[in-house]
Coordinates of N, CA, C and O in Angstrom, one line a residue:
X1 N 89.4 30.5 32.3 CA 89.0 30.5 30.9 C 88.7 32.0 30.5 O 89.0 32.4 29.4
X2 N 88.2 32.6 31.6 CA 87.8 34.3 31.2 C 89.1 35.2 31.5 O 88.9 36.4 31.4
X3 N 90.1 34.7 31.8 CA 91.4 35.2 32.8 C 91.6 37.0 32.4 O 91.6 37.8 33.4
X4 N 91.7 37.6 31.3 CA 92.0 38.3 30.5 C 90.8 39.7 31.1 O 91.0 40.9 31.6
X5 N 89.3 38.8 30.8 CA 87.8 39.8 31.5 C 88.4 40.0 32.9 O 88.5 41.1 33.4
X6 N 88.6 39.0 33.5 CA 88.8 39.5 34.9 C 89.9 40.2 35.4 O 89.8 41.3 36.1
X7 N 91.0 39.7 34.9 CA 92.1 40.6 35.3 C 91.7 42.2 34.8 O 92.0 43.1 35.5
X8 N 91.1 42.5 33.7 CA 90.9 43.6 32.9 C 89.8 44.7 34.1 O 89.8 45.9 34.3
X9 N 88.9 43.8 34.7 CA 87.9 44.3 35.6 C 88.5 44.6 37.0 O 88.6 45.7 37.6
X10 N 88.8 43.4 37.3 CA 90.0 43.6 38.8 C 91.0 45.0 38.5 O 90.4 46.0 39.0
X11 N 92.0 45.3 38.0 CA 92.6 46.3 37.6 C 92.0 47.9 37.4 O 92.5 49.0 37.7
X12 N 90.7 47.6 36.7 CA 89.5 48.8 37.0 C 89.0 49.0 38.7 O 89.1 50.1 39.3
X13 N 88.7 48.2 39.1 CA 88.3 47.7 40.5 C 89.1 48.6 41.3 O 88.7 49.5 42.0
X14 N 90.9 48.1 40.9 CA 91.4 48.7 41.8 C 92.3 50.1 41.8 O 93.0 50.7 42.6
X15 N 91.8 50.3 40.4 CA 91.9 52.1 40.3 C 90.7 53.0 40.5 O 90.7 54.2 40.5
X16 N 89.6 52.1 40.7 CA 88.4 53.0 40.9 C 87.7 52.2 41.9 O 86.9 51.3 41.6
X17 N 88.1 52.5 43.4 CA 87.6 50.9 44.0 C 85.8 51.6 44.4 O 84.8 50.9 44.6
X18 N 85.9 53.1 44.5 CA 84.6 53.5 44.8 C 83.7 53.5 43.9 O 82.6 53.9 44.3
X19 N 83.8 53.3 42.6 CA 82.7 52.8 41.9 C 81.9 51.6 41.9 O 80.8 51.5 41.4
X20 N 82.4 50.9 42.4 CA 81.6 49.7 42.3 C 81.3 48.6 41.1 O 82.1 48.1 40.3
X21 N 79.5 48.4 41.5 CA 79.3 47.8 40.3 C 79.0 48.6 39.0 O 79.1 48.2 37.9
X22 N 78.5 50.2 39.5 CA 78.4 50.9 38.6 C 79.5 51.1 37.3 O 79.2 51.4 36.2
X23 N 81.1 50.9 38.0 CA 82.4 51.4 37.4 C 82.6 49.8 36.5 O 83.4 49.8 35.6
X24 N 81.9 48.8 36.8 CA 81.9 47.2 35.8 C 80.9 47.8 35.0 O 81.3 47.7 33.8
X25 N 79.8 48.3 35.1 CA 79.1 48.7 34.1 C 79.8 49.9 33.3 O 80.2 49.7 32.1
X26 N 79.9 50.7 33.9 CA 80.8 52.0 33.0 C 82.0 51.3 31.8 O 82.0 51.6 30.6
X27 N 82.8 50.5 32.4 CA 83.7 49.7 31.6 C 83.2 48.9 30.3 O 83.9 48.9 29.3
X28 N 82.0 48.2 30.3 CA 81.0 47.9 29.7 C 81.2 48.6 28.6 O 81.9 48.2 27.6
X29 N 80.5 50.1 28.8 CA 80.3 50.7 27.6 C 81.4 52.0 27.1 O 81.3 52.8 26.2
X30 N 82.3 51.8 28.1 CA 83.7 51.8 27.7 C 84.1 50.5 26.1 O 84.1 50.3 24.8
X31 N 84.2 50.2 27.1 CA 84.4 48.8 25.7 C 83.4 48.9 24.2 O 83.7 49.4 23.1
X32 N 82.7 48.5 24.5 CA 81.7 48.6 23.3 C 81.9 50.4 23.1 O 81.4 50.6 22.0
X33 N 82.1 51.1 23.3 CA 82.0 52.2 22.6 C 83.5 52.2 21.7 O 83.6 52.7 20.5
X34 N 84.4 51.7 22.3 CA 85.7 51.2 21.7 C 85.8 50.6 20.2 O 86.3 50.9 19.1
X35 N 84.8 49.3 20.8 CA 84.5 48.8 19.7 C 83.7 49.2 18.1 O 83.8 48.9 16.9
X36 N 82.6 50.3 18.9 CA 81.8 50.7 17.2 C 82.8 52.0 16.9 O 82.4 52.6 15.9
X37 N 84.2 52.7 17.4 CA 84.7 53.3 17.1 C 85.8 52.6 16.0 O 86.1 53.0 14.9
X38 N 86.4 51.7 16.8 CA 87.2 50.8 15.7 C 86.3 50.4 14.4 O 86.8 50.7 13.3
X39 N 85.3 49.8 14.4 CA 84.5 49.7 13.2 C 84.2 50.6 12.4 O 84.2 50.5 11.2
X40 N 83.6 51.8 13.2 CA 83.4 52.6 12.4 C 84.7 53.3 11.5 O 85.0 53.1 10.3
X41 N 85.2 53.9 12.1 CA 86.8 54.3 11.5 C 87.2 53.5 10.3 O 87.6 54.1 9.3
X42 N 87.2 51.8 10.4 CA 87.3 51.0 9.3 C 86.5 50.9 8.1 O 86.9 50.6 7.0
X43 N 84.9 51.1 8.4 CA 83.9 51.1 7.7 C 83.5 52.1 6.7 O 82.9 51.9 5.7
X44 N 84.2 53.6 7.2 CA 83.8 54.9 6.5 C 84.6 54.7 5.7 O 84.3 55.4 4.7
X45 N 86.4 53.7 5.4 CA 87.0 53.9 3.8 C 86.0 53.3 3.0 O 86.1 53.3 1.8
X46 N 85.2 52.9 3.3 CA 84.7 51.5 2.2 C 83.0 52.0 2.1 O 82.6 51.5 1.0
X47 N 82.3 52.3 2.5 CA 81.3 52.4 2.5 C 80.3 53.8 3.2 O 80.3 53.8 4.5
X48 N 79.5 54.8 2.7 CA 79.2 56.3 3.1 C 79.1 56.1 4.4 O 78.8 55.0 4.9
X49 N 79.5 57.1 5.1 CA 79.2 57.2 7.0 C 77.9 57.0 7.3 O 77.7 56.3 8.3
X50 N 76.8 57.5 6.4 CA 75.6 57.7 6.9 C 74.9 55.3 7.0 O 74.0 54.8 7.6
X51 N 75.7 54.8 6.2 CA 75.1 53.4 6.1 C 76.3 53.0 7.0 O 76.1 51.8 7.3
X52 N 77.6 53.5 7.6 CA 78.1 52.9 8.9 C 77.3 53.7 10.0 O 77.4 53.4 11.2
X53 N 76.5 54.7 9.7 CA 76.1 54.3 11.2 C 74.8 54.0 11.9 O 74.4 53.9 13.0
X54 N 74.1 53.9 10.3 CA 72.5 52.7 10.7 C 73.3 51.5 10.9 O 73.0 50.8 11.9
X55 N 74.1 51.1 10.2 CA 74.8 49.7 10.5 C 75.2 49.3 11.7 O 74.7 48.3 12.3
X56 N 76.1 50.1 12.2 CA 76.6 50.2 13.5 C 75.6 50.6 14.6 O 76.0 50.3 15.7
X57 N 74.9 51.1 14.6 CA 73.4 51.2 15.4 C 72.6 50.1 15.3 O 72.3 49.7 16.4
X58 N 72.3 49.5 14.5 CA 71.3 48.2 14.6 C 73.0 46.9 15.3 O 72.9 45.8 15.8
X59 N 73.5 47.3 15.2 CA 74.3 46.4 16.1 C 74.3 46.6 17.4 O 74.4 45.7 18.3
X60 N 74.3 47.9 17.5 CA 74.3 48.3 19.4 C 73.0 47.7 19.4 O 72.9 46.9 20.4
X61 N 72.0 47.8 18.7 CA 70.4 47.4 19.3 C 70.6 45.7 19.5 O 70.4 45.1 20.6
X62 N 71.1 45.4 18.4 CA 71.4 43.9 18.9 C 71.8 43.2 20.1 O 71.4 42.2 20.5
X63 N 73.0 44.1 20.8 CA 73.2 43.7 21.8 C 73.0 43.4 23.3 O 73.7 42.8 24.1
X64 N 71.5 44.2 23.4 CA 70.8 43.6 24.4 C 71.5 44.1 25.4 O 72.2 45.1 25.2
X65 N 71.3 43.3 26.9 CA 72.1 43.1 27.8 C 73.6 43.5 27.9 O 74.1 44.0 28.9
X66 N 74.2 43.3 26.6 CA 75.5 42.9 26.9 C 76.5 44.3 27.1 O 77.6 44.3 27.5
X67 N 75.7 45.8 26.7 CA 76.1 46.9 27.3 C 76.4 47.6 28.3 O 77.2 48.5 28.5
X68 N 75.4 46.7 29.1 CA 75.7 47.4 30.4 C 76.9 47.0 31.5 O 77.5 47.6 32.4
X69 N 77.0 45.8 31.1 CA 78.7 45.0 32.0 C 79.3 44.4 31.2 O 78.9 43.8 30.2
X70 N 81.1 44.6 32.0 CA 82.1 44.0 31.4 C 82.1 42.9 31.7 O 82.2 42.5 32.9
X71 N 81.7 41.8 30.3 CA 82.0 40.4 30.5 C 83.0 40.0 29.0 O 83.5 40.9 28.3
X72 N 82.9 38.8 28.8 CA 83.5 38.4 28.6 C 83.6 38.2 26.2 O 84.4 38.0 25.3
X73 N 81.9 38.6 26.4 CA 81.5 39.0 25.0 C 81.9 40.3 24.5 O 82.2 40.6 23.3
X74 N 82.0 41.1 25.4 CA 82.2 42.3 24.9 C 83.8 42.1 24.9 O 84.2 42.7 23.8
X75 N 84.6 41.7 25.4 CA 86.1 41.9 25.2 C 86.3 41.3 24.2 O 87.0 41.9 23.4
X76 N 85.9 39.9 23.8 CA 86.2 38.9 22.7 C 86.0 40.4 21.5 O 86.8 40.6 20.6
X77 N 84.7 41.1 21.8 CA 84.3 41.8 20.4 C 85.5 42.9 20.2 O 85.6 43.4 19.0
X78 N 86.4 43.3 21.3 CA 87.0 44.0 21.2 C 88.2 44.1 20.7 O 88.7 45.1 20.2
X79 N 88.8 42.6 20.9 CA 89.6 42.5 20.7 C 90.2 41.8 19.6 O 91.4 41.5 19.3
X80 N 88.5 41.5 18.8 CA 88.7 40.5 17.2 C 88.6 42.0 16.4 O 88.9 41.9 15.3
X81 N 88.1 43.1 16.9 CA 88.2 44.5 16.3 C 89.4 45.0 16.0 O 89.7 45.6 15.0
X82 N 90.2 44.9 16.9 CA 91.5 45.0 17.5 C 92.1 44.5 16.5 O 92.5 45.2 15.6
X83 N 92.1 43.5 16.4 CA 93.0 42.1 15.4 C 93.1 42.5 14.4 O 94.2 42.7 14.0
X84 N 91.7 43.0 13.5 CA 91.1 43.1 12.5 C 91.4 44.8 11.8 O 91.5 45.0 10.6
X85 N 91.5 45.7 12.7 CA 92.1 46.4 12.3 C 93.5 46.6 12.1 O 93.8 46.8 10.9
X86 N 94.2 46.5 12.9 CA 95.6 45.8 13.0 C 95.9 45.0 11.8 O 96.7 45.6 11.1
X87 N 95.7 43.9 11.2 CA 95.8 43.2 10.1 C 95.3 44.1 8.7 O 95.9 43.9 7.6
X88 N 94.5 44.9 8.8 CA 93.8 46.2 7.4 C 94.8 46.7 7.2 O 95.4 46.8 6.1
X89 N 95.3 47.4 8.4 CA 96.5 48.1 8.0 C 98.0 47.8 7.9 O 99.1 48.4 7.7
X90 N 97.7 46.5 8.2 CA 98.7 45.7 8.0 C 99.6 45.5 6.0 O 100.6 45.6 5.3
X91 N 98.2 45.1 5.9 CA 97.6 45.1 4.6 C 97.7 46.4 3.6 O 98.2 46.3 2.5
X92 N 97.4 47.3 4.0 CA 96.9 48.5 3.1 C 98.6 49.7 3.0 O 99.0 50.5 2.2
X93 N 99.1 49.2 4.3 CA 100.5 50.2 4.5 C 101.8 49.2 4.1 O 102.9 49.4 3.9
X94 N 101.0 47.6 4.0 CA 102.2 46.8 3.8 C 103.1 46.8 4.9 O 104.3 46.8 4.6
X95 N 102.9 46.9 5.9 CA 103.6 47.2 7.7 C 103.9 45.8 8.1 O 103.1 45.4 9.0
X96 N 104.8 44.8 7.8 CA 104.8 43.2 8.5 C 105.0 43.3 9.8 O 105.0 42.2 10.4
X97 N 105.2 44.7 10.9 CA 105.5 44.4 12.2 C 104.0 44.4 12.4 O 103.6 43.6 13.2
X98 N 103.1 45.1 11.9 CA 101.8 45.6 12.2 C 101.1 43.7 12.0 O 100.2 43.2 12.7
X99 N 101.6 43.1 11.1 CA 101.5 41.5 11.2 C 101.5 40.5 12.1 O 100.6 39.7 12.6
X100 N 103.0 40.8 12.5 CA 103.4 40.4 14.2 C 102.8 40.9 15.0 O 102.3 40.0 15.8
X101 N 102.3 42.2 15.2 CA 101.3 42.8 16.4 C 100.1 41.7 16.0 O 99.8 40.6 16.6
X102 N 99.6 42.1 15.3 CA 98.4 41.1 15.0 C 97.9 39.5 15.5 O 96.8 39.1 16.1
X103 N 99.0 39.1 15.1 CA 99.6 37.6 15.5 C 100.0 37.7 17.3 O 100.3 36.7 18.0
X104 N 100.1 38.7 17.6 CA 100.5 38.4 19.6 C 98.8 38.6 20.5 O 98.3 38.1 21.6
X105 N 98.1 39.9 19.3 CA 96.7 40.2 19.1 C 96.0 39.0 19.4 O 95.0 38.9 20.2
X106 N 96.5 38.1 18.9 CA 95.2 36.7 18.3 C 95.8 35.4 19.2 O 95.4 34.2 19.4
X107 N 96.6 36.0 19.7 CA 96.9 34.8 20.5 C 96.3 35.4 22.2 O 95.5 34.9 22.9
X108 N 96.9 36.6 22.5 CA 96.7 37.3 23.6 C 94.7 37.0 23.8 O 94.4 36.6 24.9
X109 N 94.0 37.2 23.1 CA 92.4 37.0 22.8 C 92.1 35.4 23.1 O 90.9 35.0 23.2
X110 N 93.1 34.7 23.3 CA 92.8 33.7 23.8 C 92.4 33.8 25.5 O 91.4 33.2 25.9
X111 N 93.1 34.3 26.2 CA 92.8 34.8 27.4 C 91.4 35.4 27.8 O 91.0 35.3 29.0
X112 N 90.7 35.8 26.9 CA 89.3 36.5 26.6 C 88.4 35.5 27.3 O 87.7 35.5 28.3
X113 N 89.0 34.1 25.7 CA 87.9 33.4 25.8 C 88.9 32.2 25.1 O 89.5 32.6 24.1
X114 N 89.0 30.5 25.5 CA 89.6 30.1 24.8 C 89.4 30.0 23.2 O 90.4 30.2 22.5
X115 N 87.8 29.7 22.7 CA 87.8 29.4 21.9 C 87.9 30.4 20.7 O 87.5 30.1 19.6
X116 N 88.7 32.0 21.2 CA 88.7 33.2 20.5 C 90.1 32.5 19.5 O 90.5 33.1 18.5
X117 N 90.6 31.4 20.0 CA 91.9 30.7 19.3 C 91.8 31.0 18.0 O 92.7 31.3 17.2
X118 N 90.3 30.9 17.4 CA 89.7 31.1 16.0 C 89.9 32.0 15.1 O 90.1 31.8 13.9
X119 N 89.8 33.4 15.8 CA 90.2 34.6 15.6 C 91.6 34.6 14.8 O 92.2 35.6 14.2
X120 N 91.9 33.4 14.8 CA 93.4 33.4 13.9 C 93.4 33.1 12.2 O 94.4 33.1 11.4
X121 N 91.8 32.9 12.2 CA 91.3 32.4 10.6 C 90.9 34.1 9.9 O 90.3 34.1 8.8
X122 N 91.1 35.3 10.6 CA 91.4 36.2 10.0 C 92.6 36.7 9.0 O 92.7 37.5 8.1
X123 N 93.4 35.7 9.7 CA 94.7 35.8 8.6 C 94.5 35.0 7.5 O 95.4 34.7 6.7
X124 N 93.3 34.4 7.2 CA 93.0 33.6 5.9 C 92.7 35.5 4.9 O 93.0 35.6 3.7
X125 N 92.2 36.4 5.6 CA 92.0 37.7 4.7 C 93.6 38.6 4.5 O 93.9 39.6 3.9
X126 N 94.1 38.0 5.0 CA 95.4 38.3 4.3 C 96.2 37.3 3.4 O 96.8 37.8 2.4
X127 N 96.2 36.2 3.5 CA 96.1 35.0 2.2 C 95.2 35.7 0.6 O 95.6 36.1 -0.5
X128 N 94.0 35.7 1.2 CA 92.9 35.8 0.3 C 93.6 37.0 -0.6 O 94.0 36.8 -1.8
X129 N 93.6 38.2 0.0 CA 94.3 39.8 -0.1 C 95.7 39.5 -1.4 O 96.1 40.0 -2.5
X130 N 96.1 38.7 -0.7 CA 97.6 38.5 -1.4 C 97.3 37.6 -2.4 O 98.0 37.4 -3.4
X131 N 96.6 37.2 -2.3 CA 96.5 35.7 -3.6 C 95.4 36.8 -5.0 O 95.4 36.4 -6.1
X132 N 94.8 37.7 -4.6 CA 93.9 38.9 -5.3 C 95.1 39.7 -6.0 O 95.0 39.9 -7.2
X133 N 96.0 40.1 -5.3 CA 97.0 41.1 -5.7 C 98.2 40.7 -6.5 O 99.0 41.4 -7.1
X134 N 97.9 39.0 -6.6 CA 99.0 38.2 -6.9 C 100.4 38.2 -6.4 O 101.4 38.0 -7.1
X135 N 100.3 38.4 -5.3 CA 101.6 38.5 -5.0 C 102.4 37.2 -5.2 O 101.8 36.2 -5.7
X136 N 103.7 37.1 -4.7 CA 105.0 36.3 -4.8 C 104.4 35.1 -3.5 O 103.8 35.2 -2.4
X137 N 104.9 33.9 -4.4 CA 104.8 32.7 -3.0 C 105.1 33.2 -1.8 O 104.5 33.2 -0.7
X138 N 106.9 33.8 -2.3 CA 107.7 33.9 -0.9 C 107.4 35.0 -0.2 O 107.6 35.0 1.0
X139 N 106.8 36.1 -1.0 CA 106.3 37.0 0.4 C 104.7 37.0 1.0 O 104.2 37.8 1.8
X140 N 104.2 36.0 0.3 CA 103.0 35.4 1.3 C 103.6 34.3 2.5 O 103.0 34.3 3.6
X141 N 104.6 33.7 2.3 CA 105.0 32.2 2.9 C 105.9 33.7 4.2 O 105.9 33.6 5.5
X142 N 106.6 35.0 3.4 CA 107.1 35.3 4.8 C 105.7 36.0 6.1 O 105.8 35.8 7.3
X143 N 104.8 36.7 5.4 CA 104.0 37.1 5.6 C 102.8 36.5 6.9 O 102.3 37.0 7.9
X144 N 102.9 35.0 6.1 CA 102.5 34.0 7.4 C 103.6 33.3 8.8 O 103.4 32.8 9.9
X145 N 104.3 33.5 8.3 CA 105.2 33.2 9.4 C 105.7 34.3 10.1 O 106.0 34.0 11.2
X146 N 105.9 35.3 9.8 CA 105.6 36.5 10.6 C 104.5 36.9 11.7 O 104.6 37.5 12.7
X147 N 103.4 36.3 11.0 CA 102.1 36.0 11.8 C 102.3 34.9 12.8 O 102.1 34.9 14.0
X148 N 102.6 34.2 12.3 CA 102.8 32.9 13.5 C 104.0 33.3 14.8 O 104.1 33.1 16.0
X149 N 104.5 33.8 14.2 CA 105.3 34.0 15.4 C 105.3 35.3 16.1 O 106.1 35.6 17.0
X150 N 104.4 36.0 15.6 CA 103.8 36.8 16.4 C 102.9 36.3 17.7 O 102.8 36.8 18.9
X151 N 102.3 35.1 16.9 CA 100.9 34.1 17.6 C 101.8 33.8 18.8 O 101.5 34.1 20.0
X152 N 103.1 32.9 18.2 CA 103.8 32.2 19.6 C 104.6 33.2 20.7 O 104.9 32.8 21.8
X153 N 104.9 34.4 20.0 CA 105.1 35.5 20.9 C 104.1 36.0 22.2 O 104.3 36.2 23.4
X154 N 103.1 36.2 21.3 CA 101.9 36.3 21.7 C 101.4 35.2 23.5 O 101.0 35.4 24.6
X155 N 101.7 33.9 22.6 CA 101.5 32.6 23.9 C 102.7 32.4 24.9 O 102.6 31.7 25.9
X156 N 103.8 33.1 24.5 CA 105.0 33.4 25.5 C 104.6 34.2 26.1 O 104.4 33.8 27.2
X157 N 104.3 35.5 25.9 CA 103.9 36.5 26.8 C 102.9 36.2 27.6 O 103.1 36.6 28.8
X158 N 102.1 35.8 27.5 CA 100.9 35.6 28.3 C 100.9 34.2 29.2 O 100.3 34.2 30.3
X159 N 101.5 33.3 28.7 CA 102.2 32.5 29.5 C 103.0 32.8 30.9 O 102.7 32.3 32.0
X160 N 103.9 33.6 30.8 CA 104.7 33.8 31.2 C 104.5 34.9 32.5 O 105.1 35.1 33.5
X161 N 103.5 35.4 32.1 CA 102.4 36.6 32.5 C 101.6 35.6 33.4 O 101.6 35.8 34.7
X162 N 100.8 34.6 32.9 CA 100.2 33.8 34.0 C 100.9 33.4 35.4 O 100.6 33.5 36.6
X163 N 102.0 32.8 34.7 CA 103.4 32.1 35.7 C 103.9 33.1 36.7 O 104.2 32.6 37.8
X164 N 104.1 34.5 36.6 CA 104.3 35.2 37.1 C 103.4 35.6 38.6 O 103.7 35.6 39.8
X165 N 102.6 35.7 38.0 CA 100.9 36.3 39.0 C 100.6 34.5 39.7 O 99.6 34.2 40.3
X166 N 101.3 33.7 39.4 CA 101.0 32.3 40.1 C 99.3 32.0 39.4 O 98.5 31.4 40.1
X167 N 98.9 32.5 38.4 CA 97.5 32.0 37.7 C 97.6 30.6 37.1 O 96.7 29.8 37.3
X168 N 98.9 30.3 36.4 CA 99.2 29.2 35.5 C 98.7 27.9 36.4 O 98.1 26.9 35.8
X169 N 98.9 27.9 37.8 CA 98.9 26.9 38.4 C 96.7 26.3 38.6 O 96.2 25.2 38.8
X170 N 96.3 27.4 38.4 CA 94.7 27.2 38.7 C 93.8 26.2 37.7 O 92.6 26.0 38.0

């Protein structure tokens, strides 16, 4: 269910085998520092730096525990950041492969955590986006299916990736 955290940890593990648990913790805040950097970077078009980074500070406070090791919350966070940026500028450059990335994004985040499957109701802010802009039926209708088969690209690869490593079978 966590396949994605572990393989991600294992692979650290075995490029840094003399770190330890310290080098699971380092990864930790590897990650999460990833993460308030993708937000923030997103945050400063739209709103003064100085309110992204009380914002983004009372979020680090929020997270408690979850700084100091790589589990399975912090990657989910990382990689709906991921998604989410990816789809902005999907959006803002008009980029449809940056769509497809998105869409392999949102499927791959399943790996995280199943129920990250959800992460796919992001593409309702590209609906929403286009339906504001008024755009054309048919290039919202291609727009989502570009996404989707990013999605099933996405479940090919990682499939396939399981099947490989003999994981699929567990």
């Amino acid at each position: 269910m966590f396949w994605l955290t572990g393989v991600t940890g294992g692979l650290f593990t075995k490029a840094f085998p003399f770190m330890g648990l310290w080098g699971y913790r380092l990864l930790g805040v590897i990650i999460n520092t990833l993460s308030i950097i993708l937000s923030y970077r997103l945050l400063i078009r739209h709103i003064p730096k100085t309110h992204a980074m009380i914002g983004l500070f009372l979020v680090l406070l929020t997270l408690n525990n979850e700084i100091k090791e790589l589990n399975y919350n912090i990657m989910s966070g990382l990689m709906n950041m991921l998604i989410i940026t990816v789809i902005y500028h999907a959006v803002a450059r008009q980029r449809i492969l940056l769509l497809y990335i998105a869409g392999m994004l949102c499927s791959i985040n399943m790996l995280t955590r199943i129920p990250n499957v959800l992460s796919a109701g992001f593409f309702l802010g590209v609906l929403f986006y286009q339906f504001m802009q008024k755009d054309a039926l048919p290039k919202i209708l291609r727009n989502l299916v570009v996404s989707f088969v990013g999605f099933l690209s996405g479940f090919a690869v990682m499939y396939s990736v399981l099947k490989l490593m003999g994981h699929w079978d567990y």
